[in-house]
Short mmCIF file of C-alpha atoms in Angstrom, two decimals:
data_model
loop_
_atom_site.label_atom_id
_atom_site.label_comp_id
_atom_site.label_asym_id
_atom_site.label_seq_id
_atom_site.Cartn_x
_atom_site.Cartn_y
_atom_site.Cartn_z
CA THR A 1 0.00 0.00 0.00
CA GLN A 2 1.37 3.38 -0.98
CA LEU A 3 1.13 5.93 1.81
CA LEU A 4 1.56 9.68 1.71
CA GLU A 5 2.45 11.62 4.83
CA GLN A 6 1.86 15.33 4.92
CA SER A 7 3.44 17.79 7.31
CA PRO A 8 2.73 19.83 9.19
CA GLN A 9 -0.80 18.73 9.96
CA PHE A 10 -1.83 22.24 11.03
CA LEU A 11 -0.29 25.60 10.21
CA SER A 12 -1.44 29.02 11.36
CA ILE A 13 0.39 32.08 10.07
CA GLN A 14 -0.04 35.80 9.58
CA GLU A 15 -0.84 37.37 6.24
CA GLY A 16 2.33 38.10 4.29
CA GLU A 17 4.39 35.22 5.69
CA ASN A 18 5.89 32.44 3.60
CA LEU A 19 5.30 28.76 4.24
CA THR A 20 6.16 25.32 2.96
CA VAL A 21 4.18 22.11 3.34
CA TYR A 22 5.51 18.67 2.59
CA CYS A 23 4.25 15.42 1.17
CA ASN A 24 6.45 12.38 1.68
CA SER A 25 6.34 8.70 0.88
CA SER A 26 8.61 5.69 0.83
CA SER A 27 7.05 4.73 -2.50
CA VAL A 28 7.68 6.08 -5.96
CA PHE A 29 4.75 7.76 -7.64
CA SER A 30 4.27 8.18 -11.35
CA SER A 31 2.65 11.55 -10.69
CA LEU A 32 1.49 13.66 -7.83
CA GLN A 33 -1.37 16.12 -7.54
CA TRP A 34 -1.96 18.95 -5.10
CA TYR A 35 -5.49 19.99 -4.17
CA ARG A 36 -6.96 22.73 -2.02
CA GLN A 37 -10.22 22.12 -0.22
CA GLU A 38 -12.43 24.63 1.54
CA PRO A 39 -14.86 23.55 4.29
CA GLY A 40 -17.92 21.78 2.93
CA GLU A 41 -16.59 21.76 -0.63
CA GLY A 42 -14.78 19.25 -2.78
CA PRO A 43 -11.02 19.42 -3.37
CA VAL A 44 -9.95 21.65 -6.25
CA LEU A 45 -6.99 20.54 -8.32
CA LEU A 46 -4.08 22.98 -8.20
CA VAL A 47 -1.32 21.19 -10.10
CA THR A 48 0.03 17.87 -11.31
CA VAL A 49 3.74 17.07 -11.32
CA VAL A 50 5.04 14.08 -13.21
CA THR A 51 8.79 14.45 -13.73
CA GLY A 52 11.36 13.98 -10.97
CA GLY A 53 12.81 17.37 -10.02
CA GLU A 54 9.99 19.23 -11.73
CA VAL A 55 9.08 22.68 -10.44
CA LYS A 56 5.79 24.35 -11.29
CA LYS A 57 4.66 27.82 -10.35
CA LEU A 58 1.11 29.02 -9.99
CA LYS A 59 1.21 32.72 -9.06
CA ARG A 60 2.46 32.72 -5.44
CA LEU A 61 2.47 28.92 -5.19
CA THR A 62 5.53 26.86 -6.10
CA PHE A 63 5.32 23.08 -6.34
CA GLN A 64 8.28 20.75 -6.50
CA PHE A 65 8.47 17.03 -7.18
CA GLY A 66 11.41 15.24 -5.63
CA ASP A 67 14.11 13.84 -7.87
CA ALA A 68 13.19 10.30 -6.85
CA ARG A 69 9.45 11.01 -7.21
CA LYS A 70 8.82 10.03 -3.60
CA ASP A 71 8.12 13.46 -2.18
CA SER A 72 6.80 16.88 -3.03
CA SER A 73 6.58 20.31 -1.50
CA LEU A 74 4.29 23.29 -1.83
CA HIS A 75 5.69 26.71 -1.05
CA ILE A 76 3.43 29.74 -0.70
CA THR A 77 4.94 33.21 -0.83
CA ALA A 78 3.28 36.14 0.93
CA ALA A 79 0.29 34.12 2.10
CA GLN A 80 -3.14 35.71 2.00
CA PRO A 81 -6.33 34.89 3.92
CA GLY A 82 -7.75 33.48 0.69
CA ASP A 83 -5.09 30.76 0.83
CA THR A 84 -6.76 29.32 3.91
CA GLY A 85 -7.88 25.74 3.40
CA LEU A 86 -6.94 22.08 3.52
CA TYR A 87 -4.08 21.22 1.19
CA LEU A 88 -4.03 17.63 0.01
CA CYS A 89 -1.46 15.76 -1.98
CA ALA A 90 -2.44 12.68 -3.95
CA GLY A 91 -0.25 10.12 -5.65
CA GLY A 92 -1.23 8.32 -8.85
CA GLY A 93 -1.32 4.93 -9.66
CA ASN A 94 -4.48 4.55 -11.56
CA ALA A 95 -6.21 7.90 -11.47
CA GLY A 96 -9.33 6.34 -10.16
CA LYS A 97 -7.59 5.09 -7.06
CA SER A 98 -5.30 7.89 -6.05
CA THR A 99 -3.72 7.72 -2.63
CA PHE A 100 -4.37 10.85 -0.60
CA GLY A 101 -2.38 12.26 2.26
CA ASP A 102 -4.23 13.40 5.38
CA GLY A 103 -3.69 17.02 4.43
CA THR A 104 -2.31 20.21 5.91
CA THR A 105 -4.85 22.63 7.33
CA LEU A 106 -3.61 26.15 6.66
CA THR A 107 -5.03 29.22 8.36
CA VAL A 108 -3.83 32.63 7.25
CA LYS A 109 -4.82 35.38 9.63
CA PRO A 110 -5.33 38.93 8.34
CA LYS B 1 -17.75 22.95 -19.58
CA ALA B 2 -19.84 22.04 -16.53
CA GLY B 3 -18.02 20.52 -13.60
CA VAL B 4 -18.84 17.44 -11.59
CA THR B 5 -22.33 17.63 -10.14
CA GLN B 6 -23.35 15.76 -7.03
CA THR B 7 -26.86 15.56 -5.66
CA PRO B 8 -28.15 16.08 -3.12
CA ARG B 9 -25.75 18.43 -1.33
CA TYR B 10 -27.09 17.60 2.10
CA LEU B 11 -28.93 14.60 3.46
CA ILE B 12 -30.13 13.53 6.89
CA LYS B 13 -31.05 9.89 7.39
CA THR B 14 -31.92 7.64 10.30
CA ARG B 15 -29.92 4.60 11.34
CA GLY B 16 -31.00 1.52 9.44
CA GLN B 17 -32.22 3.42 6.39
CA GLN B 18 -30.58 3.33 3.02
CA VAL B 19 -29.44 6.20 0.83
CA THR B 20 -28.56 6.78 -2.82
CA LEU B 21 -26.20 9.52 -3.92
CA SER B 22 -25.81 10.70 -7.48
CA CYS B 23 -22.85 12.00 -9.47
CA SER B 24 -22.76 13.45 -12.97
CA PRO B 25 -19.17 13.62 -14.27
CA ILE B 26 -17.67 16.22 -16.55
CA SER B 27 -18.92 15.72 -20.08
CA GLY B 28 -16.70 13.23 -21.88
CA HIS B 29 -15.23 11.77 -18.71
CA ARG B 30 -15.74 8.05 -18.41
CA SER B 31 -14.09 7.36 -15.07
CA VAL B 32 -15.94 8.11 -11.83
CA SER B 33 -14.53 7.50 -8.36
CA TRP B 34 -16.15 7.82 -4.97
CA TYR B 35 -14.49 8.82 -1.72
CA GLN B 36 -15.61 9.13 1.87
CA GLN B 37 -14.14 12.00 3.85
CA THR B 38 -14.30 12.22 7.63
CA PRO B 39 -12.29 14.37 10.05
CA GLY B 40 -10.62 11.36 11.59
CA GLN B 41 -9.91 9.24 8.51
CA GLY B 42 -9.32 11.77 5.75
CA LEU B 43 -10.18 10.82 2.20
CA GLN B 44 -10.90 7.12 1.87
CA PHE B 45 -11.35 5.51 -1.54
CA LEU B 46 -14.63 3.67 -2.00
CA PHE B 47 -14.69 2.50 -5.61
CA GLU B 48 -14.07 3.49 -9.20
CA TYR B 49 -16.12 2.89 -12.29
CA PHE B 50 -14.99 3.10 -15.88
CA SER B 51 -17.32 2.47 -18.79
CA GLU B 52 -19.99 0.99 -16.50
CA THR B 53 -17.56 -1.50 -14.91
CA GLN B 54 -16.21 -1.37 -11.39
CA ARG B 55 -12.43 -1.25 -11.79
CA ASN B 56 -11.23 -0.73 -8.24
CA LYS B 57 -12.72 -1.12 -4.81
CA GLY B 58 -11.61 0.16 -1.44
CA ASN B 59 -11.87 -1.50 1.96
CA PHE B 60 -15.48 -0.78 2.78
CA PRO B 61 -18.21 -3.24 3.79
CA GLY B 62 -20.68 -4.61 1.30
CA ARG B 63 -23.29 -2.11 2.51
CA PHE B 64 -21.54 0.34 0.20
CA SER B 65 -22.25 -0.26 -3.46
CA GLY B 66 -22.31 1.67 -6.67
CA ARG B 67 -23.02 1.58 -10.33
CA GLN B 68 -22.37 3.56 -13.47
CA PHE B 69 -24.76 4.14 -16.32
CA SER B 70 -24.09 4.27 -20.04
CA ASN B 71 -23.98 8.09 -19.92
CA SER B 72 -21.21 7.82 -17.27
CA ARG B 73 -23.43 9.11 -14.48
CA SER B 74 -22.86 7.18 -11.30
CA GLU B 75 -24.75 6.39 -8.14
CA MET B 76 -23.60 5.02 -4.86
CA ASN B 77 -25.85 3.33 -2.35
CA VAL B 78 -25.38 2.75 1.34
CA SER B 79 -27.74 0.32 3.01
CA THR B 80 -28.48 -0.18 6.69
CA LEU B 81 -26.96 3.15 7.63
CA GLU B 82 -24.84 3.44 10.75
CA LEU B 83 -23.91 6.55 12.72
CA GLY B 84 -20.33 6.13 11.53
CA ASP B 85 -21.42 6.56 7.92
CA SER B 86 -21.87 10.28 8.55
CA ALA B 87 -19.38 11.92 6.23
CA LEU B 88 -18.80 14.03 3.17
CA TYR B 89 -19.08 11.76 0.13
CA LEU B 90 -17.09 13.00 -2.82
CA CYS B 91 -17.27 11.99 -6.43
CA ALA B 92 -14.40 12.60 -8.84
CA SER B 93 -14.31 12.21 -12.57
CA SER B 94 -11.37 11.63 -14.88
CA SER B 95 -11.07 11.57 -18.62
CA ARG B 96 -9.45 8.16 -18.65
CA GLN B 97 -7.92 5.50 -16.52
CA GLY B 98 -4.22 5.32 -16.21
CA ARG B 99 -1.28 6.83 -14.45
CA GLY B 100 -1.07 10.55 -14.08
CA THR B 101 -4.68 11.25 -14.89
CA GLU B 102 -6.10 14.11 -12.89
CA ALA B 103 -9.31 13.80 -10.93
CA PHE B 104 -11.86 16.58 -10.72
CA PHE B 105 -14.12 16.59 -7.71
CA GLY B 106 -17.70 17.57 -7.14
CA GLN B 107 -18.81 19.62 -4.15
CA GLY B 108 -19.80 16.49 -2.29
CA THR B 109 -22.86 15.23 -0.48
CA ARG B 110 -22.89 15.79 3.26
CA LEU B 111 -24.62 12.79 4.81
CA THR B 112 -25.67 12.90 8.44
CA VAL B 113 -26.98 9.74 10.07
CA VAL B 114 -28.98 10.24 13.26
#
């Protein structure tokens, strides 16, 4: 069974600060997705990384896939209250049976 | 292009009853997966359907079942509801099976069992 561990589990910061959340596994994944979920809503796909060492940027968000494709990180620059949410990483196998981490709950205070 | 639509959004049922949840995937998507999300367990995979066939199944009891229709719409059914079945049930659609395919989620159905 492929497991994904996310850290930290909870993160509370002030607006304008930078942060990094991590997604780690002992298994190799063919791809990895990052999602953001707001309370009572479904996860929204942010990015997919597929190549070891790949870096993708989405405005203030930077995603990196580890060289060995076993880990990933999400860095947010100058966090805003609108970034508040649950950040989930998911590793593919078959898309229909992605393995999800338990998530990092981020709170950005104004 | 419309997103994934789940109905109903909210549902309250009594222990012992059964419930059916519906999911309409993104047009053209043939793969539909179902997940249960609870605060303590996170996102747990229930099952996946592709072209009307169940392709994968998670570790849930037989009270949880599903099906997919020829238009790719999917339903999941939970029989003999238990208090522990209270959760957010999420449906995700993908354009195809296979590695690296992204899943797009609906808003979920919040089921409360009392």
